Coordinates of C-alpha atoms in Angstrom, one line a residue:
E1 CA -57.6 43.5 -137.9
I2 CA -60.7 41.9 -137.2
S3 CA -59.9 38.8 -139.5
L4 CA -56.3 38.7 -137.7
G5 CA -57.8 38.3 -134.3
L6 CA -56.7 41.7 -133.2
V7 CA -58.7 43.5 -130.8
G8 CA -58.7 46.9 -128.9
S9 CA -55.1 47.9 -127.7
E10 CA -53.5 45.2 -129.9
M11 CA -54.9 47.0 -133.1
C12 CA -53.3 50.1 -131.6
I13 CA -50.0 48.9 -130.7
R14 CA -49.9 47.4 -134.5
D15 CA -50.8 50.4 -136.2
S16 CA -48.8 53.0 -133.9
P17 CA -45.4 54.2 -135.3
K18 CA -42.3 53.8 -133.3
K19 CA -41.8 56.7 -131.0
R20 CA -38.4 58.1 -131.0
P21 CA -36.6 58.4 -128.0
L22 CA -35.7 62.3 -127.2
L23 CA -32.1 61.3 -126.5
V24 CA -32.0 60.2 -130.1
E25 CA -32.7 63.6 -131.2
V26 CA -29.8 65.0 -128.8
I27 CA -27.5 62.7 -130.4
L28 CA -28.4 63.9 -133.8
A29 CA -27.7 67.6 -132.7
F30 CA -24.4 66.6 -131.1
Y31 CA -22.9 65.1 -134.1
A32 CA -24.4 67.8 -136.3
F33 CA -22.5 70.1 -134.1
S34 CA -19.4 67.8 -134.6
V35 CA -19.3 68.0 -138.1
F36 CA -20.0 71.7 -138.1
S37 CA -17.0 72.2 -135.4
T38 CA -14.8 69.9 -137.2
F39 CA -15.2 71.8 -140.6
V40 CA -14.6 75.1 -138.8
S41 CA -11.5 73.6 -137.0
Y42 CA -10.1 72.8 -140.4
A43 CA -10.8 75.9 -142.0
L44 CA -9.0 77.8 -139.1
M45 CA -5.7 75.2 -139.2
L46 CA -5.2 75.3 -142.7
S47 CA -5.7 79.3 -143.3
E48 CA -3.2 79.5 -140.0
S49 CA -6.0 81.9 -138.7
L50 CA -5.5 80.6 -134.8
P51 CA -2.3 81.4 -132.9
A52 CA 0.0 78.1 -132.5
S53 CA 3.2 77.1 -131.1
E54 CA 6.1 76.3 -133.3
T55 CA 5.6 72.6 -132.2
Q56 CA 1.9 72.9 -133.3
K57 CA 2.7 74.5 -136.6
Q58 CA 5.4 72.1 -137.4
Y59 CA 3.1 69.1 -136.6
F60 CA -0.1 70.7 -138.7
A61 CA 2.5 70.9 -141.6
S62 CA 3.7 67.4 -141.5
L63 CA 0.3 65.9 -141.5
S64 CA -0.4 63.9 -145.1
A65 CA -3.5 63.9 -146.9
V66 CA -4.5 60.6 -145.1
D67 CA -3.9 62.3 -142.0
L68 CA -6.3 65.0 -142.8
T69 CA -8.9 62.9 -144.6
L70 CA -9.3 60.1 -142.1
P71 CA -10.8 62.1 -139.4
L72 CA -13.3 63.5 -141.8
L73 CA -14.2 60.2 -142.7
V74 CA -14.7 59.3 -139.1
V75 CA -17.1 62.3 -138.5
G76 CA -18.7 61.3 -141.6
I77 CA -19.4 57.7 -140.7
N78 CA -20.6 59.1 -137.1
F79 CA -23.1 61.5 -138.5
T80 CA -24.2 58.9 -140.8
A81 CA -24.9 56.6 -137.7
A82 CA -26.7 59.4 -136.2
V83 CA -28.7 60.1 -138.9
M84 CA -29.5 56.1 -139.0
L85 CA -30.2 56.3 -135.4
F86 CA -32.7 59.2 -135.8
R87 CA -34.5 57.1 -138.2
L88 CA -34.5 54.2 -136.0
M89 CA -32.5 52.1 -138.3
R90 CA -30.7 49.0 -136.9
Q91 CA -27.5 49.9 -138.8
A92 CA -26.7 52.5 -136.6
P93 CA -24.8 50.9 -133.8
P94 CA -22.3 48.8 -136.1
L95 CA -21.3 52.0 -137.5
F96 CA -20.8 54.2 -134.5
T97 CA -18.7 50.8 -133.5
L98 CA -16.8 51.3 -136.8
A99 CA -16.2 55.0 -136.2
F100 CA -15.0 54.3 -132.9
V101 CA -12.6 51.7 -133.7
M102 CA -11.3 53.9 -136.7
G103 CA -10.7 56.7 -134.2
L104 CA -8.6 54.6 -131.9
I105 CA -6.5 53.3 -134.7
M106 CA -5.8 57.0 -135.9
V107 CA -5.0 58.0 -132.3
A108 CA -2.8 55.2 -131.5
Y109 CA -1.1 55.9 -135.1
Q110 CA -0.5 59.4 -134.3
C111 CA 0.9 58.9 -130.8
F112 CA 3.5 56.5 -132.0
T113 CA 4.5 58.1 -135.3
T114 CA 4.2 61.9 -134.4
N115 CA 4.3 64.4 -131.3
W116 CA 0.5 64.4 -131.3
V117 CA 0.4 64.0 -127.5
E118 CA 2.8 66.9 -126.9
V119 CA 0.9 69.1 -129.7
S120 CA -2.7 68.2 -127.7
G121 CA -1.2 69.5 -124.5
I122 CA -3.1 68.3 -121.1
L123 CA -6.5 70.2 -122.4
G124 CA -6.4 68.4 -125.5
L125 CA -6.1 65.0 -123.7
V126 CA -9.0 65.7 -121.2
G127 CA -11.1 66.9 -124.0
G128 CA -10.3 63.8 -126.0
A129 CA -10.9 61.6 -123.1
I130 CA -14.2 63.4 -122.6
G131 CA -15.1 62.8 -126.4
W132 CA -14.2 59.0 -126.0
A133 CA -16.5 58.9 -123.1
I134 CA -19.3 60.4 -124.6
N135 CA -18.7 58.1 -127.7
I136 CA -19.0 55.1 -125.4
A137 CA -22.1 56.2 -123.8
I138 CA -23.8 56.7 -127.2
I139 CA -22.5 53.3 -128.8
R140 CA -23.7 51.8 -125.6
Y141 CA -27.2 53.5 -125.9
A142 CA -27.6 52.6 -129.4
W143 CA -26.8 48.9 -128.9
S144 CA -29.5 48.8 -126.1
L145 CA -32.0 50.4 -128.4
R146 CA -31.1 47.9 -131.0
N147 CA -31.3 45.0 -128.8
R148 CA -34.6 46.2 -127.3
R149 CA -35.8 46.3 -130.7
V150 CA -36.6 49.9 -130.9
L151 CA -34.6 50.0 -134.1
S152 CA -35.4 48.2 -137.2

């Protein structure tokens, strides 16, 4: 350090590890819960353990393997991005953004090709809107960390 001309606080700054913001840990917990709840939802849906209207039963029965797999892929990408964010990796924001765009495309496809809106009902739509808002906030936060060079 002396040969580099670093003194006092400069040495401490250079040698100190980056401090992980608490919100990053909350985001990882959020996505871990999301993975768990998605798999529980799929298990309950596929086992027909939840009460469902006839419309909902028809909708779930009409879903293809792609319809069932793509949401799992989005959940996986989001969780991977959350782990990368936890590790303060700069690749996290683009992955969050990719998952968000994939989710938008999937919802648009379901809206135009199925009765997804009817099956979701008002509570499903409100829950979806809250989920989108949370995802947008997380994406903005992740990009702000990257822009401030917290992520490397």
